[in-house]
Coordinates of N, CA and C in Angstrom, one line a residue:
M1 N 29.4 101.7 114.1 CA 29.0 101.5 112.7 C 27.7 102.2 112.5
L2 N 27.6 103.0 111.4 CA 26.4 103.8 111.1 C 25.3 102.9 110.6
D3 N 24.1 103.3 110.9 CA 22.9 102.5 110.5 C 22.7 102.6 109.0
Q4 N 22.7 101.5 108.3 CA 22.5 101.6 106.8 C 21.1 102.1 106.5
K5 N 20.1 101.9 107.4 CA 18.8 102.5 107.1 C 18.8 104.0 107.1
L6 N 19.6 104.6 108.0 CA 19.8 106.0 108.0 C 20.4 106.5 106.7
I7 N 21.4 105.8 106.3 CA 22.1 106.2 105.0 C 21.2 106.1 103.8
R8 N 20.4 105.0 103.8 CA 19.4 104.8 102.7 C 18.3 105.8 102.7
E9 N 17.8 106.2 103.9 CA 16.6 107.1 103.9 C 17.0 108.5 104.0
N10 N 18.2 108.9 104.5 CA 18.5 110.3 104.7 C 20.0 110.5 104.4
P11 N 20.5 110.2 103.2 CA 22.0 110.2 102.9 C 22.5 111.7 103.1
K12 N 21.7 112.7 102.7 CA 22.2 114.1 102.7 C 22.5 114.5 104.1
F13 N 21.6 114.1 105.1 CA 21.8 114.4 106.5 C 23.1 113.8 107.0
V14 N 23.4 112.5 106.6 CA 24.6 111.9 107.1 C 25.8 112.6 106.4
E15 N 25.8 112.9 105.1 CA 26.9 113.6 104.5 C 27.2 114.9 105.1
E16 N 26.2 115.7 105.4 CA 26.4 117.0 106.1 C 27.0 116.8 107.4
K17 N 26.5 115.9 108.2 CA 27.1 115.6 109.5 C 28.5 115.2 109.5
L18 N 28.8 114.3 108.6 CA 30.2 113.8 108.5 C 31.1 114.9 107.9
S19 N 30.6 115.7 107.1 CA 31.4 116.8 106.4 C 31.9 117.8 107.4
T20 N 31.2 117.9 108.6 CA 31.7 118.9 109.6 C 33.0 118.4 110.2
R21 N 33.5 117.2 109.8 CA 34.8 116.8 110.3 C 35.9 117.4 109.4
G22 N 35.5 118.2 108.4 CA 36.5 118.9 107.6 C 36.9 118.1 106.3
K23 N 36.1 117.1 106.0 CA 36.3 116.4 104.8 C 35.0 116.1 104.1
V24 N 34.9 116.2 102.8 CA 33.7 116.0 102.0 C 33.4 114.5 101.9
F25 N 32.2 114.1 102.2 CA 31.8 112.7 102.1 C 30.6 112.6 101.1
N26 N 30.8 111.7 100.2 CA 29.8 111.4 99.2 C 29.3 110.0 99.4
L27 N 28.1 109.8 99.8 CA 27.6 108.5 100.2 C 26.6 107.9 99.1
S28 N 26.7 108.5 97.9 CA 25.7 108.0 96.9 C 25.9 106.5 96.5
H29 N 27.2 106.1 96.5 CA 27.5 104.7 96.1 C 26.9 103.7 97.2
I30 N 27.1 104.1 98.5 CA 26.6 103.3 99.6 C 25.1 103.4 99.6
N31 N 24.5 104.5 99.4 CA 23.1 104.7 99.3 C 22.5 103.8 98.2
N32 N 23.1 103.7 97.1 CA 22.6 102.9 96.0 C 22.7 101.4 96.4
L33 N 23.7 101.0 97.0 CA 23.9 99.6 97.5 C 22.8 99.3 98.5
T34 N 22.5 100.2 99.4 CA 21.5 99.9 100.4 C 20.1 99.8 99.8
I35 N 19.8 100.6 98.8 CA 18.6 100.5 98.0 C 18.4 99.2 97.3
Q36 N 19.5 98.8 96.7 CA 19.5 97.5 96.0 C 19.3 96.4 96.9
S37 N 19.9 96.4 98.1 CA 19.7 95.4 99.1 C 18.3 95.3 99.6
K38 N 17.7 96.5 99.8 CA 16.3 96.6 100.2 C 15.3 96.0 99.1
E39 N 15.6 96.3 97.9 CA 14.8 95.8 96.7 C 14.9 94.2 96.7
I40 N 16.1 93.7 96.9 CA 16.3 92.3 96.9 C 15.5 91.6 98.1
D41 N 15.6 92.3 99.2 CA 14.8 91.8 100.4 C 13.3 91.7 100.0
I42 N 12.8 92.7 99.4 CA 11.3 92.7 99.0 C 11.1 91.5 98.0
E43 N 12.0 91.3 97.0 CA 11.8 90.3 96.0 C 11.9 88.9 96.7
L44 N 12.9 88.8 97.6 CA 13.1 87.5 98.4 C 11.8 87.2 99.2
C45 N 11.3 88.1 99.9 CA 10.1 87.9 100.7 C 8.9 87.4 99.8
S46 N 8.8 88.0 98.7 CA 7.7 87.6 97.7 C 7.9 86.2 97.2
L47 N 9.2 85.9 96.8 CA 9.5 84.6 96.3 C 9.3 83.5 97.4
Q48 N 9.8 83.8 98.6 CA 9.7 82.8 99.7 C 8.2 82.6 100.0
S49 N 7.4 83.6 100.0 CA 6.0 83.4 100.3 C 5.3 82.6 99.2
E50 N 5.6 82.8 97.9 CA 5.0 82.0 96.8 C 5.5 80.6 96.9
S51 N 6.8 80.4 97.2 CA 7.3 79.1 97.3 C 6.7 78.3 98.5
K52 N 6.4 79.0 99.6 CA 5.8 78.4 100.7 C 4.4 77.9 100.4
N53 N 3.6 78.8 99.7 CA 2.3 78.5 99.3 C 2.2 77.3 98.3
L54 N 3.2 77.3 97.4 CA 3.3 76.2 96.4 C 3.6 74.9 97.2
S55 N 4.4 74.9 98.1 CA 4.8 73.7 98.9 C 3.5 73.1 99.6
K56 N 2.7 74.0 100.1 CA 1.4 73.6 100.7 C 0.5 72.9 99.7
I57 N 0.4 73.5 98.5 CA -0.4 72.9 97.5 C 0.1 71.5 97.1
I58 N 1.4 71.4 96.9 CA 2.0 70.1 96.5 C 1.8 69.1 97.6
G59 N 1.9 69.5 98.9 CA 1.7 68.6 100.0 C 0.3 68.1 100.1
K60 N -0.7 69.0 99.8 CA -2.1 68.7 99.9 C -2.4 67.7 98.7
Q61 N -1.9 67.9 97.5 CA -2.1 67.0 96.4 C -1.5 65.7 96.6
I62 N -0.4 65.6 97.3 CA 0.3 64.3 97.5 C -0.6 63.5 98.5
R63 N -1.1 64.2 99.5 CA -1.9 63.6 100.5 C -3.3 63.1 99.9
D64 N -3.8 63.9 99.0 CA -5.1 63.5 98.4 C -5.0 62.6 97.3
S65 N -3.8 62.3 96.8 CA -3.6 61.4 95.6 C -2.8 60.2 95.9
N66 N -3.1 59.1 95.3 CA -2.3 57.9 95.5 C -1.1 57.8 94.6
N67 N -1.1 58.7 93.6 CA 0.0 58.7 92.6 C 0.8 60.1 92.8
N68 N 2.1 59.9 93.2 CA 2.9 61.1 93.3 C 3.5 61.6 92.0
Q69 N 3.3 60.9 91.0 CA 3.9 61.2 89.7 C 2.9 61.7 88.6
T70 N 1.8 62.3 89.1 CA 0.9 62.8 88.1 C 1.5 64.0 87.3
E71 N 1.0 64.2 86.1 CA 1.6 65.3 85.3 C 1.5 66.7 86.0
N72 N 0.4 66.9 86.7 CA 0.2 68.2 87.4 C 1.2 68.3 88.6
L73 N 1.4 67.2 89.3 CA 2.4 67.3 90.4 C 3.8 67.5 90.0
I74 N 4.1 66.8 88.8 CA 5.5 67.0 88.3 C 5.7 68.4 87.9
E75 N 4.7 69.1 87.3 CA 4.8 70.5 86.9 C 4.9 71.4 88.1
L76 N 4.2 71.1 89.1 CA 4.2 71.9 90.4 C 5.6 71.8 91.0
K77 N 6.1 70.5 91.0 CA 7.5 70.3 91.6 C 8.6 71.0 90.8
E78 N 8.4 71.0 89.5 CA 9.4 71.7 88.7 C 9.3 73.3 88.9
K79 N 8.1 73.7 89.1 CA 7.9 75.1 89.4 C 8.5 75.5 90.8
G80 N 8.3 74.5 91.7 CA 8.9 74.7 93.1 C 10.5 74.8 93.0
N81 N 11.1 73.9 92.2 CA 12.5 73.9 92.0 C 13.0 75.2 91.4
K82 N 12.2 75.8 90.5 CA 12.6 77.1 89.9 C 12.6 78.2 90.9
Y83 N 11.6 78.1 91.8 CA 11.5 79.1 92.9 C 12.8 79.0 93.8
K84 N 13.1 77.7 94.1 CA 14.3 77.5 94.9 C 15.6 78.1 94.3
L85 N 15.7 77.9 93.0 CA 16.9 78.4 92.3 C 16.9 79.9 92.3
K86 N 15.7 80.5 92.1 CA 15.6 82.0 92.1 C 16.0 82.5 93.5
I87 N 15.4 81.9 94.5 CA 15.7 82.3 95.9 C 17.1 82.2 96.2
S88 N 17.8 81.1 95.8 CA 19.2 80.9 96.1 C 20.0 82.0 95.4
K89 N 19.6 82.3 94.2 CA 20.4 83.3 93.4 C 20.3 84.7 94.1
F90 N 19.0 85.0 94.5 CA 18.8 86.3 95.2 C 19.5 86.3 96.6
E91 N 19.5 85.2 97.3 CA 20.2 85.2 98.6 C 21.7 85.4 98.4
E92 N 22.3 84.8 97.4 CA 23.7 85.0 97.1 C 24.0 86.5 96.8
Q93 N 23.2 87.1 96.0 CA 23.3 88.5 95.6 C 23.2 89.4 96.9
K94 N 22.2 89.0 97.7 CA 22.0 89.8 99.0 C 23.3 89.6 99.9
R95 N 23.8 88.4 100.0 CA 25.0 88.2 100.9 C 26.1 89.0 100.4
K96 N 26.4 89.0 99.1 CA 27.5 89.8 98.6 C 27.3 91.3 98.8
L97 N 26.1 91.8 98.5 CA 25.7 93.2 98.7 C 25.9 93.6 100.2
D98 N 25.4 92.8 101.1 CA 25.5 93.1 102.5 C 27.0 93.2 103.0
E99 N 27.8 92.3 102.4 CA 29.2 92.3 102.8 C 29.9 93.6 102.3
Q100 N 29.5 94.0 101.1 CA 30.1 95.2 100.5 C 29.6 96.4 101.3
I101 N 28.3 96.4 101.6 CA 27.7 97.6 102.4 C 28.4 97.7 103.7
K102 N 28.6 96.5 104.4 CA 29.2 96.5 105.7 C 30.6 97.1 105.6
F103 N 31.4 96.6 104.6 CA 32.8 97.1 104.4 C 32.8 98.6 104.2
E104 N 31.9 99.1 103.4 CA 31.9 100.5 103.1 C 31.5 101.4 104.3
I105 N 30.5 100.9 105.0 CA 30.1 101.7 106.2 C 31.1 101.7 107.3
L106 N 31.8 100.5 107.5 CA 32.8 100.4 108.5 C 34.0 101.4 108.3
R107 N 34.1 101.8 107.1 CA 35.2 102.8 106.8 C 34.8 104.2 107.1
L108 N 33.5 104.4 107.4 CA 33.1 105.8 107.7 C 33.3 106.1 109.2
P109 N 33.6 107.3 109.6 CA 33.6 107.7 111.0 C 32.2 107.8 111.6
N110 N 32.2 107.9 112.9 CA 30.9 108.1 113.5 C 30.4 109.6 113.3
L111 N 29.1 109.8 113.5 CA 28.6 111.2 113.4 C 29.1 112.0 114.6
P112 N 29.6 113.2 114.4 CA 30.1 114.0 115.5 C 29.0 114.3 116.5
S113 N 29.3 114.5 117.7 CA 28.3 114.9 118.7 C 27.8 116.3 118.4
E114 N 26.5 116.5 118.9 CA 25.9 117.8 118.7 C 26.7 118.9 119.4
N115 N 27.4 118.5 120.5 CA 28.2 119.5 121.3 C 29.6 119.7 120.7
T116 N 29.9 119.1 119.7 CA 31.3 119.3 119.1 C 31.3 120.6 118.4
P117 N 32.3 121.5 118.7 CA 32.3 122.8 118.1 C 32.9 122.6 116.6
F118 N 32.3 123.4 115.7 CA 32.8 123.4 114.3 C 34.0 124.2 114.2
G119 N 35.0 123.7 113.4 CA 36.2 124.4 113.2 C 37.0 123.9 112.1
D120 N 38.0 124.7 111.6 CA 38.8 124.2 110.5 C 40.0 123.4 111.0
N121 N 40.5 123.7 112.2 CA 41.7 123.0 112.7 C 41.7 123.1 114.2
E122 N 42.8 122.7 114.9 CA 42.8 122.7 116.3 C 42.7 124.1 117.0
T123 N 43.0 125.1 116.2 CA 42.9 126.5 116.8 C 41.5 126.9 117.2
N124 N 40.5 126.2 116.5 CA 39.1 126.4 116.8 C 38.6 125.6 118.0
N125 N 39.5 124.8 118.6 CA 39.0 124.0 119.8 C 38.7 124.9 120.9
I126 N 37.7 124.4 121.7 CA 37.3 125.2 122.9 C 37.9 124.5 124.2
E127 N 38.6 125.3 124.9 CA 39.2 124.8 126.2 C 38.1 124.7 127.3
L128 N 37.9 123.5 127.8 CA 36.9 123.3 128.8 C 37.4 123.5 130.2
R129 N 38.6 123.1 130.4 CA 39.2 123.3 131.7 C 40.7 123.1 131.6
E130 N 41.5 123.6 132.6 CA 42.9 123.4 132.7 C 43.3 123.0 134.1
W131 N 44.5 122.4 134.2 CA 44.9 121.9 135.5 C 46.4 122.1 135.6
G132 N 46.8 122.7 136.7 CA 48.3 122.9 137.0 C 48.7 124.3 136.3
D133 N 49.9 124.6 136.6 CA 50.5 125.9 136.1 C 51.7 125.5 135.2
P134 N 51.6 126.0 133.9 CA 52.7 125.7 133.0 C 54.0 126.3 133.5
L135 N 55.1 125.6 133.3 CA 56.4 126.1 133.7 C 56.9 127.1 132.7
K136 N 57.2 128.3 133.1 CA 57.8 129.3 132.2 C 59.2 129.7 132.6
K137 N 60.1 129.3 131.8 CA 61.5 129.5 132.1 C 62.4 129.4 130.8
D138 N 63.4 130.2 130.8 CA 64.3 130.2 129.6 C 65.1 129.0 129.5
N139 N 65.5 128.6 128.3 CA 66.4 127.5 128.1 C 66.0 126.2 128.7
I140 N 64.7 125.9 128.7 CA 64.2 124.6 129.2 C 64.6 123.5 128.3
K141 N 65.2 122.4 128.8 CA 65.6 121.3 128.0 C 64.4 120.4 127.6
T142 N 64.4 119.8 126.5 CA 63.4 118.8 126.1 C 63.5 117.6 126.9
H143 N 62.4 116.8 127.0 CA 62.5 115.6 127.8 C 63.5 114.6 127.2
W144 N 63.7 114.6 125.9 CA 64.7 113.6 125.3 C 66.1 114.1 125.6
E145 N 66.4 115.4 125.7 CA 67.7 115.9 126.1 C 68.0 115.5 127.5
I146 N 67.0 115.6 128.4 CA 67.2 115.3 129.8 C 67.4 113.8 129.9
A147 N 66.6 113.0 129.2 CA 66.8 111.5 129.3 C 68.1 111.1 128.7
E148 N 68.6 111.7 127.7 CA 69.9 111.3 127.2 C 71.1 111.7 128.2
N149 N 70.9 112.8 128.8 CA 71.9 113.2 129.8 C 72.0 112.3 131.0
L150 N 70.8 111.7 131.3 CA 70.7 110.8 132.4 C 70.9 109.4 132.0
K151 N 71.2 109.2 130.7 CA 71.4 107.8 130.1 C 70.2 106.9 130.4
L152 N 69.0 107.4 130.2 CA 67.7 106.7 130.4 C 67.4 105.8 129.1
F153 N 68.0 106.1 128.0 CA 67.7 105.3 126.8 C 68.9 105.4 125.8
D154 N 68.9 104.5 124.9 CA 69.9 104.4 123.9 C 69.2 104.3 122.5
S155 N 69.4 105.4 121.7 CA 68.7 105.4 120.4 C 69.7 104.9 119.3
A156 N 71.0 105.2 119.5 CA 71.9 104.8 118.4 C 72.0 103.3 118.2
K157 N 72.1 102.5 119.4 CA 72.2 101.1 119.3 C 70.8 100.5 118.8
T158 N 69.8 101.2 119.1 CA 68.4 100.6 118.8 C 68.2 100.6 117.3
T159 N 68.9 101.4 116.5 CA 68.7 101.4 115.1 C 69.1 100.0 114.5
K160 N 70.0 99.3 115.2 CA 70.5 98.0 114.8 C 69.4 96.9 115.1
I161 N 68.6 97.2 116.1 CA 67.5 96.3 116.5 C 66.3 96.5 115.6
S162 N 65.9 97.8 115.4 CA 64.7 98.0 114.6 C 65.0 99.1 113.5
K163 N 64.8 100.4 113.8 CA 65.1 101.4 112.8 C 65.2 102.7 113.6
S164 N 65.4 103.8 112.9 CA 65.4 105.1 113.5 C 64.1 105.5 114.2
R165 N 64.2 106.4 115.2 CA 63.0 106.9 115.9 C 62.5 105.9 117.0
F166 N 63.2 104.7 117.1 CA 62.9 103.8 118.2 C 64.0 103.9 119.3
I167 N 63.6 103.6 120.5 CA 64.6 103.7 121.6 C 64.6 102.4 122.4
T168 N 65.7 102.1 123.1 CA 65.8 101.1 124.1 C 66.0 101.8 125.4
L169 N 65.0 101.6 126.3 CA 65.2 102.2 127.7 C 66.2 101.4 128.4
T170 N 67.1 102.1 129.1 CA 68.2 101.5 129.8 C 68.2 101.9 131.3
G171 N 68.6 101.0 132.2 CA 68.8 101.4 133.6 C 67.5 102.0 134.2
N172 N 67.7 103.2 134.7 CA 66.6 103.8 135.4 C 65.4 104.2 134.4
G173 N 65.7 104.3 133.2 CA 64.7 104.5 132.2 C 63.8 103.3 132.1
A174 N 64.4 102.1 132.0 CA 63.5 100.9 132.0 C 62.8 100.7 133.3
R175 N 63.4 101.0 134.5 CA 62.8 100.9 135.8 C 61.6 101.9 135.9
L176 N 61.8 103.1 135.3 CA 60.7 104.1 135.3 C 59.5 103.7 134.5
E177 N 59.8 103.1 133.4 CA 58.7 102.6 132.6 C 57.9 101.5 133.3
R178 N 58.6 100.6 133.9 CA 58.0 99.5 134.7 C 57.2 100.0 135.9
A179 N 57.8 101.0 136.5 CA 57.1 101.6 137.7 C 55.9 102.4 137.3
L180 N 55.9 103.0 136.1 CA 54.7 103.8 135.7 C 53.6 102.8 135.3
I181 N 53.9 101.7 134.7 CA 52.9 100.6 134.4 C 52.3 100.1 135.7
N182 N 53.1 99.8 136.7 CA 52.6 99.3 138.0 C 51.8 100.4 138.7
F183 N 52.2 101.6 138.6 CA 51.5 102.7 139.3 C 50.1 102.8 138.7
M184 N 50.1 102.8 137.4 CA 48.8 103.0 136.7 C 47.8 101.8 137.0
I185 N 48.3 100.6 136.9 CA 47.4 99.5 137.2 C 47.0 99.4 138.7
D186 N 47.9 99.7 139.6 CA 47.6 99.7 141.0 C 46.6 100.8 141.4
F187 N 46.8 102.0 140.7 CA 45.9 103.1 141.0 C 44.4 102.7 140.6
H188 N 44.3 102.1 139.5 CA 42.9 101.7 139.0 C 42.3 100.5 139.8
T189 N 43.2 99.5 140.1 CA 42.6 98.4 140.8 C 42.2 98.8 142.2
N190 N 42.9 99.8 142.8 CA 42.5 100.3 144.1 C 41.2 101.1 144.0
N191 N 40.8 101.5 142.8 CA 39.6 102.2 142.7 C 38.5 101.3 142.0
G192 N 38.6 100.0 142.2 CA 37.6 99.1 141.8 C 37.6 98.5 140.5
Y193 N 38.7 98.7 139.7 CA 38.9 98.1 138.4 C 39.5 96.7 138.5
L194 N 39.0 95.8 137.6 CA 39.6 94.4 137.6 C 40.7 94.4 136.6
E195 N 41.9 93.9 137.0 CA 43.0 93.9 136.1 C 42.9 92.6 135.3
L196 N 43.1 92.8 133.9 CA 43.2 91.7 133.0 C 44.6 91.8 132.3
M197 N 45.1 90.6 131.9 CA 46.3 90.5 131.1 C 45.9 89.9 129.8
P198 N 45.5 90.7 128.8 CA 45.0 90.1 127.6 C 46.1 89.7 126.6
P199 N 45.8 88.9 125.6 CA 46.8 88.5 124.7 C 47.2 89.7 123.8
A200 N 48.4 89.7 123.3 CA 48.9 90.8 122.4 C 48.4 90.7 121.0
L201 N 47.9 89.5 120.6 CA 47.4 89.2 119.3 C 45.9 89.1 119.4
V202 N 45.2 89.8 118.5 CA 43.7 89.7 118.5 C 43.2 89.5 117.0
N203 N 42.0 89.0 116.9 CA 41.5 88.6 115.6 C 40.8 89.8 115.0
S204 N 40.4 89.7 113.7 CA 39.8 90.8 112.9 C 38.5 91.3 113.6
D205 N 37.7 90.4 114.1 CA 36.4 90.8 114.7 C 36.6 91.7 115.9
S206 N 37.7 91.5 116.6 CA 38.0 92.3 117.8 C 38.4 93.7 117.4
L207 N 39.2 93.8 116.3 CA 39.6 95.1 115.8 C 38.5 95.8 115.2
Q208 N 37.6 95.1 114.5 CA 36.5 95.7 113.8 C 35.5 96.3 114.9
G209 N 35.3 95.5 116.0 CA 34.4 95.9 117.0 C 34.8 97.2 117.7
S210 N 36.1 97.5 117.7 CA 36.5 98.7 118.4 C 36.9 99.8 117.3
G211 N 36.5 99.6 116.1 CA 36.7 100.6 115.1 C 38.0 100.7 114.4
Q212 N 38.9 99.7 114.7 CA 40.2 99.8 114.1 C 40.3 99.3 112.6
L213 N 39.4 98.3 112.3 CA 39.3 97.8 110.9 C 37.9 98.2 110.3
P214 N 37.9 98.4 109.0 CA 39.0 98.3 108.1 C 39.8 99.6 107.9
K215 N 39.4 100.6 108.7 CA 40.1 102.0 108.6 C 41.6 102.0 108.7
F216 N 42.1 101.2 109.6 CA 43.6 101.3 109.9 C 44.3 100.0 109.5
S217 N 43.7 99.3 108.5 CA 44.3 98.0 108.1 C 45.7 98.2 107.6
E218 N 46.0 99.3 106.8 CA 47.3 99.5 106.2 C 48.3 99.9 107.2
E219 N 47.9 100.4 108.4 CA 48.9 100.8 109.5 C 49.0 99.8 110.6
S220 N 48.3 98.6 110.4 CA 48.3 97.6 111.4 C 49.2 96.4 111.0
F221 N 49.6 95.7 112.0 CA 50.6 94.5 111.7 C 49.8 93.2 111.8
K222 N 49.8 92.4 110.7 CA 49.0 91.2 110.7 C 49.9 90.0 110.5
C223 N 49.6 88.9 111.1 CA 50.3 87.6 110.9 C 49.8 87.1 109.5
S224 N 50.8 86.7 108.7 CA 50.4 86.4 107.3 C 49.6 85.1 107.1
N225 N 49.7 84.2 108.1 CA 49.1 82.9 107.9 C 47.9 82.7 108.9
D226 N 47.6 83.7 109.7 CA 46.4 83.6 110.6 C 45.6 84.9 110.6
D227 N 44.4 84.8 111.1 CA 43.6 86.0 111.3 C 43.9 86.6 112.6
L228 N 45.1 87.0 112.8 CA 45.6 87.6 114.0 C 46.4 88.9 113.7
W229 N 46.2 89.9 114.5 CA 46.9 91.2 114.4 C 47.5 91.6 115.7
L230 N 48.5 92.4 115.7 CA 49.1 93.0 116.9 C 48.1 94.0 117.5
S231 N 47.7 93.9 118.7 CA 46.8 94.8 119.3 C 47.4 96.2 119.5
P232 N 46.7 97.2 118.9 CA 47.3 98.6 119.1 C 47.2 99.1 120.5
T233 N 46.1 98.8 121.2 CA 46.0 99.2 122.6 C 45.2 98.2 123.3
A234 N 45.2 98.2 124.7 CA 44.5 97.3 125.5 C 43.0 97.5 125.3
E235 N 42.6 98.6 124.8 CA 41.2 98.9 124.6 C 40.5 97.8 123.7
V236 N 41.3 97.3 122.7 CA 40.7 96.4 121.8 C 40.4 95.0 122.4
P237 N 41.3 94.3 123.1 CA 40.9 93.1 123.7 C 39.9 93.3 124.9
L238 N 40.0 94.4 125.6 CA 39.0 94.6 126.7 C 37.6 94.8 126.2
T239 N 37.5 95.5 125.1 CA 36.1 95.6 124.4 C 35.6 94.3 123.9
A240 N 36.5 93.5 123.3 CA 36.2 92.2 122.8 C 35.9 91.2 123.8
F241 N 36.3 91.4 125.0 CA 36.1 90.5 126.1 C 34.6 90.1 126.3
H242 N 33.8 91.0 126.0 CA 32.3 90.8 126.1 C 31.7 90.7 124.7
K243 N 32.4 90.4 123.7 CA 31.9 90.4 122.3 C 30.8 89.3 122.2
Q244 N 29.7 89.7 121.5 CA 28.6 88.9 121.2 C 27.8 88.4 122.5
E245 N 28.0 89.3 123.5 CA 27.2 89.0 124.8 C 26.2 90.1 125.0
I246 N 25.1 89.8 125.6 CA 24.1 90.8 126.0 C 24.3 90.9 127.5
I247 N 24.8 92.1 127.9 CA 25.1 92.4 129.3 C 23.9 92.9 130.1
D248 N 23.7 92.3 131.2 CA 22.6 92.7 132.1 C 23.0 94.1 132.7
P249 N 22.1 95.0 132.4 CA 22.3 96.4 132.9 C 22.6 96.5 134.4
K250 N 22.1 95.5 135.2 CA 22.3 95.5 136.6 C 23.8 95.3 137.0
T251 N 24.6 94.7 136.1 CA 26.0 94.4 136.3 C 26.9 95.6 136.0
L252 N 26.3 96.7 135.4 CA 27.1 97.8 135.0 C 27.3 98.8 136.1
P253 N 28.3 99.6 136.1 CA 29.4 99.6 135.1 C 30.4 98.5 135.4
I254 N 31.0 97.9 134.3 CA 32.1 96.9 134.4 C 33.4 97.7 134.1
K255 N 34.3 97.6 135.1 CA 35.5 98.3 135.0 C 36.7 97.4 134.9
Y256 N 37.5 97.6 133.8 CA 38.7 96.8 133.6 C 39.9 97.7 133.4
V257 N 41.0 97.2 133.7 CA 42.3 97.9 133.5 C 43.3 96.9 133.0
A258 N 44.1 97.3 132.0 CA 45.1 96.3 131.4 C 46.2 97.1 130.8
Y259 N 47.4 96.5 130.8 CA 48.5 97.0 130.1 C 48.8 96.2 128.8
S260 N 49.1 96.9 127.7 CA 49.4 96.3 126.5 C 50.7 96.9 125.9
P261 N 51.6 96.1 125.5 CA 52.8 96.6 124.9 C 52.6 97.4 123.6

């Protein structure tokens, strides 16, 4: 999540940085919201200070007087109540503003790295390294043609289960999937990773913490009666595993591996 102070104090810098992603970003509305929030902060601090000083005056007069219902004390208490109402009003405005600011900023991508090459599309990407030799041969079959010939999946019957473009792995196809999952997990656990089996359903905070919400809310699957979503990858629950914790640097790195359907 981008720092709202940065957006408030240097919106043009953030706009220019984000625009290198190939899309024009206009942060004027967020910038205005952050300025309003800052102004309310200043007003709140002033009101709270005045209210605190007034409370001290009222307390002193009560201690120095045998009568708590003098005209002067009544006026001071009424003034104190007005301060409380004003403070409450500003706090509510601040809460709503901060919620709106957070929502708007969460929809923004992160600033690109300084090392990210600028380009219009994937043809401008820079190849850093390559591994292996590509197979060059005529009439090479696609992986789905090979899989169909070997009867590793059934797509026709799967349309009855879900819809088109889904498959049901069958026989050796199902065994291969299971073997690849075990291979991946065993490989990482043998290299010092701790295996976790996280739940498939995660809450909004977990998705927000890993950058999935609110950006991908329309493409995600949510339970209608609960604050629970289907986890898109194991990255989400693994990241949330230490949510709201301060991790001792001495314990780093922490290595986890997990499979998620």
